[in-house]
XYZ file of C-alpha atoms in Angstrom:
353
model
C -20.947 -7.724 27.037
C -23.945 -5.491 29.035
C -23.401 -1.429 28.205
C -21.173 -2.336 25.301
C -22.281 -1.623 21.125
C -23.002 -4.408 18.829
C -20.637 -4.815 15.722
C -21.611 -6.438 12.365
C -18.572 -7.385 10.694
C -20.225 -7.827 7.043
C -17.930 -9.673 4.116
C -16.079 -11.079 7.247
C -14.518 -14.344 5.361
C -12.795 -11.898 2.676
C -9.169 -10.794 2.566
C -9.937 -7.704 4.434
C -12.854 -9.140 6.096
C -10.546 -11.705 7.527
C -8.050 -9.162 8.719
C -10.756 -7.063 10.895
C -11.318 -10.343 12.533
C -7.944 -10.209 13.673
C -7.298 -6.760 14.477
C -10.916 -7.273 16.853
C -8.587 -10.027 18.751
C -5.442 -7.782 19.131
C -7.359 -4.616 20.054
C -8.753 -3.019 22.916
C -12.678 -4.473 22.783
C -15.011 -1.958 23.004
C -17.617 -4.153 21.798
C -20.378 -5.974 22.988
C -21.735 -8.669 20.881
C -20.260 -9.275 17.502
C -21.785 -10.824 14.621
C -20.102 -11.975 11.372
C -22.203 -12.055 8.387
C -21.290 -12.722 4.876
C -23.044 -14.240 1.740
C -25.078 -17.993 1.660
C -21.918 -19.250 0.124
C -19.687 -18.413 3.472
C -22.585 -19.099 6.332
C -21.662 -21.598 8.895
C -18.215 -21.257 8.374
C -16.134 -20.516 12.062
C -13.966 -17.486 12.540
C -11.832 -17.029 15.226
C -12.746 -13.775 16.544
C -11.832 -12.116 20.123
C -10.617 -15.286 21.543
C -14.025 -16.982 20.397
C -15.360 -19.327 17.643
C -17.893 -17.307 15.701
C -20.124 -18.859 13.171
C -20.813 -16.935 10.034
C -24.082 -15.718 9.467
C -25.818 -15.179 6.475
C -26.552 -11.362 5.177
C -29.947 -10.708 5.813
C -32.153 -7.772 7.015
C -33.312 -9.675 10.243
C -29.317 -10.246 10.957
C -29.027 -6.614 11.217
C -31.457 -5.805 13.903
C -29.669 -4.739 17.249
C -26.489 -3.762 15.565
C -25.116 -0.650 16.207
C -22.339 -0.197 13.930
C -21.553 -2.552 10.876
C -18.160 -2.843 9.475
C -18.814 -3.243 5.220
C -16.016 -4.968 3.606
C -18.236 -5.826 0.399
C -18.126 -5.253 -3.525
C -19.423 -1.722 -4.521
C -22.654 -2.983 -5.730
C -23.481 -5.250 -2.605
C -22.277 -2.272 -0.420
C -24.828 0.406 -2.438
C -27.798 -2.223 -1.447
C -26.964 -3.316 2.123
C -25.727 -0.191 3.554
C -28.680 1.873 3.707
C -31.036 -1.211 4.862
C -28.425 -1.701 7.586
C -29.139 2.065 8.550
C -32.516 1.322 8.203
C -32.169 -0.983 10.704
C -30.582 1.394 12.827
C -27.102 0.560 12.426
C -24.103 3.272 11.498
C -22.230 1.951 8.540
C -18.470 2.052 8.107
C -17.732 0.982 4.292
C -14.666 0.493 2.648
C -16.017 -0.139 -0.556
C -15.947 2.687 -3.448
C -19.778 3.439 -3.483
C -19.866 6.095 -0.846
C -16.907 7.950 -1.014
C -17.432 11.081 -3.395
C -21.180 11.417 -1.961
C -21.159 14.678 -0.404
C -23.238 13.487 2.472
C -20.907 10.480 3.445
C -17.691 11.644 5.316
C -14.898 10.327 4.085
C -12.876 9.766 7.429
C -8.991 8.860 7.965
C -8.966 9.273 12.091
C -5.375 10.682 12.120
C -6.854 13.449 9.879
C -10.357 14.175 9.709
C -12.131 12.555 13.033
C -14.225 15.688 13.571
C -15.931 14.577 9.847
C -17.761 11.622 11.724
C -20.381 14.074 13.308
C -21.269 15.246 9.736
C -23.105 12.062 8.684
C -26.860 12.378 7.178
C -27.110 9.126 5.800
C -25.814 7.355 8.545
C -23.061 5.682 6.448
C -19.260 6.722 6.763
C -16.785 5.926 4.049
C -13.273 4.240 4.325
C -10.858 5.774 2.036
C -9.149 3.576 -0.964
C -5.833 1.792 0.334
C -3.419 3.167 -2.029
C -4.899 6.857 -0.732
C -4.630 5.609 2.988
C -0.798 4.821 2.790
C 0.067 8.110 1.437
C -2.381 10.414 2.947
C -1.852 9.821 6.293
C 1.841 11.225 5.627
C 0.621 14.165 3.393
C -1.578 15.258 5.740
C 0.931 16.336 8.894
C 3.297 18.335 6.152
C 0.087 19.755 4.728
C -0.722 21.179 8.455
C 2.543 22.956 8.568
C 3.927 24.076 5.091
C 0.499 24.179 3.550
C 0.027 21.630 0.313
C -0.701 22.833 -3.454
C 0.135 20.208 -5.494
C 0.690 16.568 -5.266
C 2.377 14.490 -8.152
C 2.105 11.012 -7.224
C 3.455 7.009 -8.738
C 1.581 4.304 -7.172
C 3.684 1.000 -6.829
C 0.743 -1.195 -5.756
C 0.600 -4.990 -4.320
C -1.449 -7.414 -5.733
C -3.715 -8.327 -3.132
C -5.192 -5.081 -3.504
C -7.065 -7.032 -6.291
C -8.139 -9.400 -3.537
C -6.920 -13.456 -2.858
C -7.476 -14.012 -7.273
C -4.609 -11.289 -7.446
C -2.059 -12.919 -5.149
C -3.499 -16.354 -6.493
C -2.393 -15.414 -9.673
C 0.984 -14.008 -8.810
C 2.101 -16.915 -7.323
C 1.062 -19.100 -9.905
C 2.861 -17.100 -12.449
C 6.111 -16.706 -10.697
C 6.009 -20.948 -10.265
C 5.974 -20.760 -14.258
C 9.095 -18.635 -14.335
C 11.093 -19.565 -11.437
C 14.652 -21.460 -12.601
C 14.559 -20.157 -16.108
C 17.210 -17.406 -15.787
C 16.788 -16.543 -19.451
C 13.253 -15.302 -19.009
C 12.675 -11.391 -19.150
C 15.529 -10.948 -21.667
C 13.692 -11.718 -24.729
C 10.395 -9.906 -26.510
C 7.698 -12.055 -25.327
C 9.468 -14.819 -23.659
C 7.553 -13.740 -20.341
C 4.229 -13.686 -21.699
C 5.030 -17.081 -23.299
C 6.125 -18.777 -19.970
C 3.168 -17.412 -18.307
C 0.160 -17.995 -20.816
C -3.139 -16.990 -20.320
C -3.124 -17.165 -16.673
C -3.185 -13.421 -16.052
C -6.070 -13.506 -12.871
C -7.171 -10.019 -12.728
C -4.375 -8.016 -14.452
C -4.209 -7.363 -18.217
C -0.812 -8.630 -18.624
C 1.420 -10.738 -16.694
C 2.990 -9.789 -12.825
C 5.868 -12.042 -12.947
C 9.320 -10.135 -13.691
C 6.979 -7.440 -15.113
C 5.516 -4.281 -13.923
C 2.192 -3.314 -15.174
C 1.378 0.624 -15.125
C -2.139 0.478 -14.915
C -4.765 -0.346 -12.112
C -8.416 -0.181 -11.787
C -10.553 0.911 -14.828
C -10.859 2.916 -17.300
C -11.934 6.606 -16.563
C -12.258 9.331 -18.702
C -8.950 10.984 -20.512
C -7.259 8.026 -20.361
C -7.176 7.934 -16.650
C -7.504 5.055 -14.557
C -10.144 4.539 -11.875
C -7.338 3.840 -9.299
C -6.008 7.726 -10.475
C -8.934 9.247 -10.112
C -9.284 7.885 -6.737
C -6.311 9.184 -5.206
C -6.817 13.017 -6.888
C -10.419 12.877 -5.956
C -10.114 11.140 -2.077
C -7.020 12.781 -1.423
C -8.808 16.318 -1.942
C -11.780 15.290 0.141
C -9.846 14.365 3.088
C -7.792 16.905 3.402
C -10.438 19.407 2.450
C -8.924 21.220 -0.607
C -11.047 20.548 -3.357
C -8.928 22.682 -5.620
C -5.867 21.005 -4.964
C -3.868 19.857 -7.872
C -3.131 16.067 -8.330
C -1.792 13.502 -10.717
C -1.175 10.180 -10.065
C -0.141 7.177 -12.291
C -0.601 4.078 -10.617
C 1.285 1.117 -11.363
C 1.014 -2.868 -10.622
C 4.351 -4.659 -8.865
C 4.931 -8.043 -8.171
C 4.655 -7.564 -4.476
C 1.957 -9.837 -2.596
C 0.779 -6.915 0.128
C 1.968 -3.887 0.636
C 1.452 -0.666 -1.364
C 4.085 1.968 -1.786
C 3.616 5.498 -3.415
C 6.393 7.898 -4.317
C 5.226 11.355 -3.576
C 6.290 14.675 -4.701
C 4.485 17.424 -3.031
C 4.648 21.162 -3.615
C 3.885 23.562 -0.719
C 3.301 27.099 -0.265
C 6.219 27.872 1.875
C 9.676 26.656 1.643
C 10.278 23.275 3.454
C 13.581 21.575 4.481
C 14.271 17.614 4.395
C 15.169 17.826 8.162
C 11.929 19.978 9.281
C 9.810 17.387 7.450
C 11.340 14.439 9.114
C 10.865 16.269 12.212
C 7.316 16.653 11.333
C 6.824 13.379 9.952
C 8.360 11.663 13.258
C 5.694 13.518 15.350
C 2.947 12.231 13.137
C 0.502 9.520 14.460
C 0.106 6.706 12.256
C 3.796 7.282 10.585
C 7.113 5.665 11.065
C 10.106 7.274 9.374
C 12.682 4.537 8.177
C 15.299 7.063 6.064
C 18.792 6.118 6.147
C 20.261 5.710 2.569
C 23.829 5.492 3.803
C 22.737 2.070 5.907
C 20.361 1.136 2.752
C 17.518 1.708 5.284
C 14.184 2.678 2.926
C 10.351 2.180 3.331
C 9.753 -1.260 1.704
C 6.566 -3.441 1.774
C 8.319 -6.419 2.699
C 9.105 -4.571 5.888
C 5.561 -2.577 6.212
C 3.560 -5.998 5.870
C 1.663 -6.991 9.038
C 2.316 -3.456 10.501
C -0.116 -0.618 11.152
C 1.753 2.825 10.573
C 2.533 3.970 7.335
C 6.342 3.733 6.689
C 8.190 7.041 5.228
C 11.537 7.637 3.639
C 13.613 8.992 0.663
C 13.026 12.151 2.243
C 14.346 15.061 0.053
C 13.911 18.669 -0.755
C 13.112 19.193 -4.530
C 16.353 20.507 -6.485
C 14.645 23.126 -8.703
C 11.952 23.837 -6.083
C 12.505 24.761 -2.657
C 8.753 24.616 -2.131
C 8.884 20.802 -2.947
C 9.314 17.673 -1.239
C 9.906 14.139 -2.494
C 9.725 10.802 -0.664
C 8.493 7.326 -0.827
C 5.781 5.815 1.774
C 4.673 2.275 1.944
C 1.790 0.467 4.233
C 0.226 -2.810 4.731
C -2.972 -2.298 2.087
C -4.886 -4.583 3.922
C -4.259 -3.240 7.080
C -4.360 0.681 7.487
C -5.392 0.785 3.988
C -8.203 -1.152 4.624
C -9.259 -3.118 8.110
C -7.221 -0.959 10.473
C -8.905 2.104 9.440
C -12.238 1.279 9.235
C -11.718 -0.429 12.916
C -10.569 2.939 13.992
C -13.367 4.737 12.529
C -15.613 2.226 14.228
C -13.892 2.140 17.448
C -14.446 6.438 17.592
C -17.946 5.401 17.151
C -18.127 3.093 20.064
C -17.502 5.521 22.341
C -20.681 7.605 21.231
C -22.639 4.574 21.445
C -22.073 2.809 24.912
C -25.047 1.985 26.816
C -25.493 2.934 29.951
Protein backbone atom coordinates (compact mmCIF):
# COMPACT_ATOMS: atom_id res chain seq x y z
CA UNK A 1 0.00 0.00 0.00
CA UNK A 2 1.62 3.20 -1.22
CA UNK A 3 2.73 5.62 1.46
CA UNK A 4 2.62 3.13 4.30
CA UNK A 5 5.78 1.65 5.86
CA UNK A 6 6.92 -1.91 5.26
CA UNK A 7 6.85 -4.34 8.20
CA UNK A 8 8.79 -7.57 8.65
CA UNK A 9 7.83 -10.22 11.21
CA UNK A 10 10.99 -12.16 11.99
CA UNK A 11 10.21 -15.51 13.59
CA UNK A 12 6.72 -15.48 12.12
CA UNK A 13 5.99 -19.18 12.62
CA UNK A 14 6.84 -19.38 16.34
CA UNK A 15 4.32 -19.24 19.18
CA UNK A 16 4.58 -15.46 19.58
CA UNK A 17 5.11 -14.81 15.87
CA UNK A 18 1.83 -16.59 15.15
CA UNK A 19 0.05 -14.30 17.60
CA UNK A 20 1.73 -11.30 15.98
CA UNK A 21 0.17 -12.29 12.66
CA UNK A 22 -3.24 -12.71 14.31
CA UNK A 23 -2.94 -9.26 15.88
CA UNK A 24 -2.01 -7.68 12.56
CA UNK A 25 -5.24 -9.10 11.16
CA UNK A 26 -7.41 -7.63 13.89
CA UNK A 27 -5.81 -4.25 14.57
CA UNK A 28 -6.05 -0.99 12.64
CA UNK A 29 -3.96 -1.31 9.50
CA UNK A 30 -0.95 1.02 9.48
CA UNK A 31 1.30 -1.09 7.23
CA UNK A 32 1.95 -1.36 3.54
CA UNK A 33 3.80 -4.55 2.65
CA UNK A 34 4.15 -7.20 5.38
CA UNK A 35 6.96 -9.77 5.05
CA UNK A 36 7.04 -12.94 7.11
CA UNK A 37 10.58 -14.18 7.74
CA UNK A 38 11.83 -17.30 9.52
CA UNK A 39 14.44 -20.04 9.33
CA UNK A 40 14.89 -22.31 6.33
CA UNK A 41 12.84 -24.95 8.15
CA UNK A 42 9.73 -22.76 7.92
CA UNK A 43 10.34 -21.24 4.50
CA UNK A 44 7.50 -21.74 2.06
CA UNK A 45 4.79 -22.12 4.68
CA UNK A 46 1.58 -20.18 4.15
CA UNK A 47 0.40 -18.00 7.00
CA UNK A 48 -2.82 -16.01 7.01
CA UNK A 49 -2.18 -12.41 7.94
CA UNK A 50 -4.33 -9.33 7.39
CA UNK A 51 -6.82 -11.32 5.38
CA UNK A 52 -4.38 -12.80 2.88
CA UNK A 53 -2.15 -15.84 2.58
CA UNK A 54 1.48 -14.82 2.89
CA UNK A 55 4.42 -17.06 2.11
CA UNK A 56 7.13 -17.28 4.75
CA UNK A 57 10.53 -16.30 3.39
CA UNK A 58 13.98 -17.28 4.62
CA UNK A 59 15.61 -14.67 6.85
CA UNK A 60 18.46 -13.22 4.78
CA UNK A 61 20.10 -9.83 4.49
CA UNK A 62 18.39 -9.24 1.17
CA UNK A 63 14.97 -10.11 2.62
CA UNK A 64 15.40 -7.17 5.01
CA UNK A 65 16.02 -4.60 2.24
CA UNK A 66 13.28 -1.98 2.12
CA UNK A 67 11.89 -2.91 5.55
CA UNK A 68 11.02 0.08 7.74
CA UNK A 69 10.18 -1.78 10.96
CA UNK A 70 11.11 -5.35 11.88
CA UNK A 71 9.39 -7.14 14.77
CA UNK A 72 11.69 -9.87 16.07
CA UNK A 73 10.60 -12.93 18.03
CA UNK A 74 13.59 -15.25 17.92
CA UNK A 75 16.06 -16.69 20.46
CA UNK A 76 18.47 -14.24 22.10
CA UNK A 77 21.49 -15.35 20.09
CA UNK A 78 19.59 -15.05 16.79
CA UNK A 79 18.37 -11.56 17.71
CA UNK A 80 21.86 -10.50 18.78
CA UNK A 81 23.17 -11.47 15.33
CA UNK A 82 20.32 -10.37 13.05
CA UNK A 83 18.92 -7.23 14.71
CA UNK A 84 22.05 -5.11 13.95
CA UNK A 85 21.98 -6.45 10.38
CA UNK A 86 18.35 -5.36 10.00
CA UNK A 87 19.30 -1.90 11.29
CA UNK A 88 22.18 -1.71 8.82
CA UNK A 89 19.69 -2.44 6.00
CA UNK A 90 17.51 0.50 7.12
CA UNK A 91 15.00 -1.01 9.54
CA UNK A 92 14.08 -0.08 13.09
CA UNK A 93 14.00 -3.29 15.12
CA UNK A 94 11.47 -4.03 17.86
CA UNK A 95 12.95 -7.04 19.62
CA UNK A 96 11.05 -9.42 21.89
CA UNK A 97 14.12 -11.36 23.04
CA UNK A 98 16.28 -10.65 26.06
CA UNK A 99 19.32 -9.76 23.98
CA UNK A 100 19.08 -5.97 24.26
CA UNK A 101 16.76 -5.20 27.19
CA UNK A 102 19.41 -3.94 29.57
CA UNK A 103 21.59 -2.25 26.92
CA UNK A 104 21.76 1.43 27.96
CA UNK A 105 21.52 2.43 24.29
CA UNK A 106 18.31 0.45 23.75
CA UNK A 107 15.03 1.75 25.21
CA UNK A 108 12.81 -0.77 27.02
CA UNK A 109 9.34 0.44 26.11
CA UNK A 110 5.81 -0.18 27.34
CA UNK A 111 3.57 2.18 25.36
CA UNK A 112 1.19 2.79 28.29
CA UNK A 113 4.12 3.84 30.48
CA UNK A 114 7.12 5.33 28.68
CA UNK A 115 6.39 5.86 24.95
CA UNK A 116 8.63 8.95 24.94
CA UNK A 117 11.64 6.61 25.19
CA UNK A 118 11.08 5.59 21.56
CA UNK A 119 12.94 8.73 20.52
CA UNK A 120 16.12 7.53 22.28
CA UNK A 121 17.28 4.63 20.14
CA UNK A 122 20.91 5.24 19.10
CA UNK A 123 21.32 1.60 18.06
CA UNK A 124 18.11 1.59 16.02
CA UNK A 125 16.66 -1.09 18.32
CA UNK A 126 13.74 -0.97 20.75
CA UNK A 127 13.40 -3.77 23.31
CA UNK A 128 10.25 -5.47 24.52
CA UNK A 129 10.12 -6.49 28.19
CA UNK A 130 9.88 -9.98 29.63
CA UNK A 131 6.33 -11.35 29.60
CA UNK A 132 6.07 -11.66 33.40
CA UNK A 133 7.30 -8.12 33.94
CA UNK A 134 4.79 -6.80 31.39
CA UNK A 135 1.77 -8.38 33.05
CA UNK A 136 2.69 -6.71 36.33
CA UNK A 137 4.22 -3.38 35.32
CA UNK A 138 1.15 -2.09 33.46
CA UNK A 139 -0.69 -2.12 36.79
CA UNK A 140 2.20 -0.93 38.95
CA UNK A 141 3.09 2.12 36.83
CA UNK A 142 -0.13 4.14 37.35
CA UNK A 143 0.06 3.48 41.09
CA UNK A 144 3.66 4.69 41.06
CA UNK A 145 2.64 7.92 39.33
CA UNK A 146 0.01 8.53 41.98
CA UNK A 147 1.76 7.40 45.15
CA UNK A 148 5.51 7.12 44.45
CA UNK A 149 6.77 3.52 44.40
CA UNK A 150 9.56 2.55 46.79
CA UNK A 151 9.65 -1.26 46.89
CA UNK A 152 8.22 -4.37 45.21
CA UNK A 153 8.00 -7.90 46.58
CA UNK A 154 6.75 -10.23 43.85
CA UNK A 155 5.74 -13.87 43.48
CA UNK A 156 4.99 -15.04 39.95
CA UNK A 157 2.75 -17.88 38.79
CA UNK A 158 4.08 -18.49 35.28
CA UNK A 159 2.33 -20.49 32.57
CA UNK A 160 4.09 -23.25 30.68
CA UNK A 161 3.71 -21.48 27.31
CA UNK A 162 6.33 -19.04 28.59
CA UNK A 163 8.79 -21.84 27.86
CA UNK A 164 7.55 -22.17 24.27
CA UNK A 165 5.43 -24.78 22.55
CA UNK A 166 7.54 -27.50 24.15
CA UNK A 167 6.38 -26.33 27.57
CA UNK A 168 2.71 -26.55 26.63
CA UNK A 169 3.21 -29.96 25.01
CA UNK A 170 5.00 -31.27 28.10
CA UNK A 171 2.15 -30.22 30.41
CA UNK A 172 -0.54 -31.78 28.22
CA UNK A 173 1.46 -35.02 27.93
CA UNK A 174 1.91 -35.14 31.70
CA UNK A 175 -1.77 -34.45 32.36
CA UNK A 176 -2.70 -37.37 30.10
CA UNK A 177 -0.44 -39.64 32.16
CA UNK A 178 -1.90 -38.66 35.54
CA UNK A 179 -5.55 -38.40 34.50
CA UNK A 180 -7.89 -40.89 36.13
CA UNK A 181 -5.71 -41.87 39.10
CA UNK A 182 -7.21 -40.00 42.04
CA UNK A 183 -4.61 -41.34 44.44
CA UNK A 184 -1.73 -39.57 42.68
CA UNK A 185 -0.21 -36.81 44.75
CA UNK A 186 -0.87 -38.55 48.05
CA UNK A 187 2.47 -40.34 48.34
CA UNK A 188 6.07 -39.18 47.96
CA UNK A 189 7.35 -39.82 44.47
CA UNK A 190 4.12 -41.11 42.95
CA UNK A 191 3.67 -38.18 40.56
CA UNK A 192 7.30 -38.38 39.46
CA UNK A 193 6.85 -42.10 38.80
CA UNK A 194 3.66 -41.56 36.80
CA UNK A 195 5.16 -38.78 34.69
CA UNK A 196 8.50 -40.48 34.17
CA UNK A 197 11.27 -38.65 32.35
CA UNK A 198 8.91 -36.57 30.21
CA UNK A 199 9.72 -33.27 31.90
CA UNK A 200 10.03 -31.11 28.78
CA UNK A 201 11.89 -27.86 29.50
CA UNK A 202 11.19 -28.04 33.25
CA UNK A 203 13.29 -29.44 36.11
CA UNK A 204 10.36 -31.35 37.66
CA UNK A 205 6.82 -32.49 36.77
CA UNK A 206 4.24 -29.71 36.31
CA UNK A 207 1.14 -31.92 36.45
CA UNK A 208 -0.32 -31.87 40.00
CA UNK A 209 2.61 -29.70 41.05
CA UNK A 210 4.18 -26.25 41.10
CA UNK A 211 7.89 -25.68 40.55
CA UNK A 212 9.53 -22.70 42.32
CA UNK A 213 11.88 -22.05 39.43
CA UNK A 214 11.81 -20.36 36.04
CA UNK A 215 14.81 -19.41 33.93
CA UNK A 216 18.48 -20.20 34.37
CA UNK A 217 20.72 -19.97 37.43
CA UNK A 218 22.04 -16.48 38.21
CA UNK A 219 24.32 -15.22 40.97
CA UNK A 220 23.37 -15.80 44.60
CA UNK A 221 20.84 -18.53 43.86
CA UNK A 222 18.49 -16.19 42.00
CA UNK A 223 17.00 -17.24 38.67
CA UNK A 224 17.34 -15.25 35.47
CA UNK A 225 13.56 -14.67 35.42
CA UNK A 226 13.69 -13.16 38.90
CA UNK A 227 16.52 -10.84 37.93
CA UNK A 228 14.63 -9.80 34.79
CA UNK A 229 11.66 -8.72 36.91
CA UNK A 230 13.97 -6.63 39.10
CA UNK A 231 16.13 -5.06 36.41
CA UNK A 232 13.40 -4.45 33.84
CA UNK A 233 11.02 -2.89 36.38
CA UNK A 234 13.74 -0.43 37.35
CA UNK A 235 14.47 0.51 33.74
CA UNK A 236 10.85 0.85 32.58
CA UNK A 237 9.84 2.99 35.56
CA UNK A 238 13.06 5.03 35.53
CA UNK A 239 13.80 4.02 39.13
CA UNK A 240 17.37 2.65 39.13
CA UNK A 241 17.42 2.22 42.92
CA UNK A 242 13.99 0.59 43.30
CA UNK A 243 14.04 -2.32 45.77
CA UNK A 244 12.68 -5.43 44.05
CA UNK A 245 12.58 -9.01 45.30
CA UNK A 246 10.94 -11.70 43.15
CA UNK A 247 10.27 -15.41 43.43
CA UNK A 248 9.29 -17.00 40.11
CA UNK A 249 7.11 -20.12 40.14
CA UNK A 250 6.04 -22.29 37.21
CA UNK A 251 2.44 -23.54 37.52
CA UNK A 252 0.29 -25.99 35.49
CA UNK A 253 -1.42 -23.28 33.43
CA UNK A 254 -1.11 -23.26 29.64
CA UNK A 255 -1.26 -19.51 28.96
CA UNK A 256 -1.45 -16.55 31.33
CA UNK A 257 1.23 -15.33 33.72
CA UNK A 258 0.14 -14.09 37.13
CA UNK A 259 1.95 -12.10 39.81
CA UNK A 260 1.15 -11.52 43.48
CA UNK A 261 2.38 -7.99 44.20
CA UNK A 262 3.32 -6.33 47.50
CA UNK A 263 4.09 -2.70 46.67
CA UNK A 264 5.36 -0.12 49.15
CA UNK A 265 4.84 3.56 48.34
CA UNK A 266 6.12 6.91 49.60
CA UNK A 267 2.70 7.97 50.87
CA UNK A 268 -0.24 6.31 52.57
CA UNK A 269 -2.52 4.40 50.23
CA UNK A 270 -6.00 2.93 50.52
CA UNK A 271 -7.66 0.18 48.51
CA UNK A 272 -10.52 2.30 47.15
CA UNK A 273 -8.13 4.98 45.93
CA UNK A 274 -5.95 2.34 44.26
CA UNK A 275 -9.00 0.81 42.55
CA UNK A 276 -9.90 4.22 41.18
CA UNK A 277 -6.40 4.72 39.77
CA UNK A 278 -6.39 1.26 38.19
CA UNK A 279 -9.87 1.59 36.68
CA UNK A 280 -8.67 4.66 34.80
CA UNK A 281 -5.33 3.15 33.75
CA UNK A 282 -4.82 2.18 30.09
CA UNK A 283 -4.36 -1.54 29.51
CA UNK A 284 -5.84 -2.52 32.89
CA UNK A 285 -9.15 -4.13 33.82
CA UNK A 286 -10.19 -4.40 37.48
CA UNK A 287 -11.85 -7.69 38.49
CA UNK A 288 -12.14 -7.44 42.26
CA UNK A 289 -15.23 -8.80 44.02
CA UNK A 290 -14.17 -11.62 46.37
CA UNK A 291 -17.68 -11.86 47.87
CA UNK A 292 -18.99 -12.82 44.43
CA UNK A 293 -16.00 -15.05 43.65
CA UNK A 294 -14.66 -12.65 41.02
CA UNK A 295 -10.88 -12.63 40.77
CA UNK A 296 -8.31 -12.07 38.01
CA UNK A 297 -7.45 -15.55 36.72
CA UNK A 298 -5.51 -16.79 33.70
CA UNK A 299 -8.39 -18.92 32.38
CA UNK A 300 -10.35 -15.69 31.91
CA UNK A 301 -7.49 -13.41 30.84
CA UNK A 302 -6.18 -15.75 28.14
CA UNK A 303 -6.86 -14.41 24.65
CA UNK A 304 -7.43 -10.85 25.92
CA UNK A 305 -5.20 -7.81 25.83
CA UNK A 306 -5.43 -6.11 29.28
CA UNK A 307 -3.73 -6.92 32.55
CA UNK A 308 -6.49 -8.14 34.90
CA UNK A 309 -6.09 -6.86 38.47
CA UNK A 310 -7.88 -7.80 41.68
CA UNK A 311 -7.53 -8.84 45.35
CA UNK A 312 -6.68 -5.17 45.96
CA UNK A 313 -6.14 -4.51 49.66
CA UNK A 314 -4.03 -2.28 51.86
CA UNK A 315 -1.40 -4.14 53.86
CA UNK A 316 -2.49 -4.88 57.41
CA UNK A 317 0.76 -3.70 58.97
CA UNK A 318 1.84 -0.83 56.71
CA UNK A 319 -0.49 1.98 55.54
CA UNK A 320 1.95 2.72 52.70
CA UNK A 321 1.76 -0.80 51.23
CA UNK A 322 -0.72 -2.38 48.84
CA UNK A 323 -1.23 -6.03 47.96
CA UNK A 324 -2.91 -7.19 44.75
CA UNK A 325 -2.97 -9.97 42.16
CA UNK A 326 -2.51 -9.42 38.43
CA UNK A 327 -2.72 -11.77 35.47
CA UNK A 328 -2.36 -11.38 31.71
CA UNK A 329 -1.91 -13.36 28.51
CA UNK A 330 1.86 -13.85 28.23
CA UNK A 331 1.67 -14.39 24.45
CA UNK A 332 -0.35 -11.21 23.82
CA UNK A 333 0.45 -8.20 26.03
CA UNK A 334 3.36 -10.18 27.42
CA UNK A 335 4.95 -10.46 24.00
CA UNK A 336 3.18 -10.00 20.65
CA UNK A 337 0.81 -7.16 21.56
CA UNK A 338 3.40 -4.95 23.25
CA UNK A 339 5.72 -5.47 20.27
CA UNK A 340 2.93 -4.57 17.85
CA UNK A 341 1.99 -1.48 19.87
CA UNK A 342 5.58 -0.24 19.77
CA UNK A 343 5.78 -0.90 16.03
CA UNK A 344 2.53 1.02 15.45
CA UNK A 345 3.89 4.04 17.31
CA UNK A 346 6.95 3.93 15.09
CA UNK A 347 4.77 3.61 11.99
CA UNK A 348 3.17 6.96 12.76
CA UNK A 349 6.56 8.60 12.35
CA UNK A 350 7.46 6.68 9.20
CA UNK A 351 4.49 7.09 6.88
CA UNK A 352 5.86 8.09 3.51
CA UNK A 353 4.44 11.07 1.58
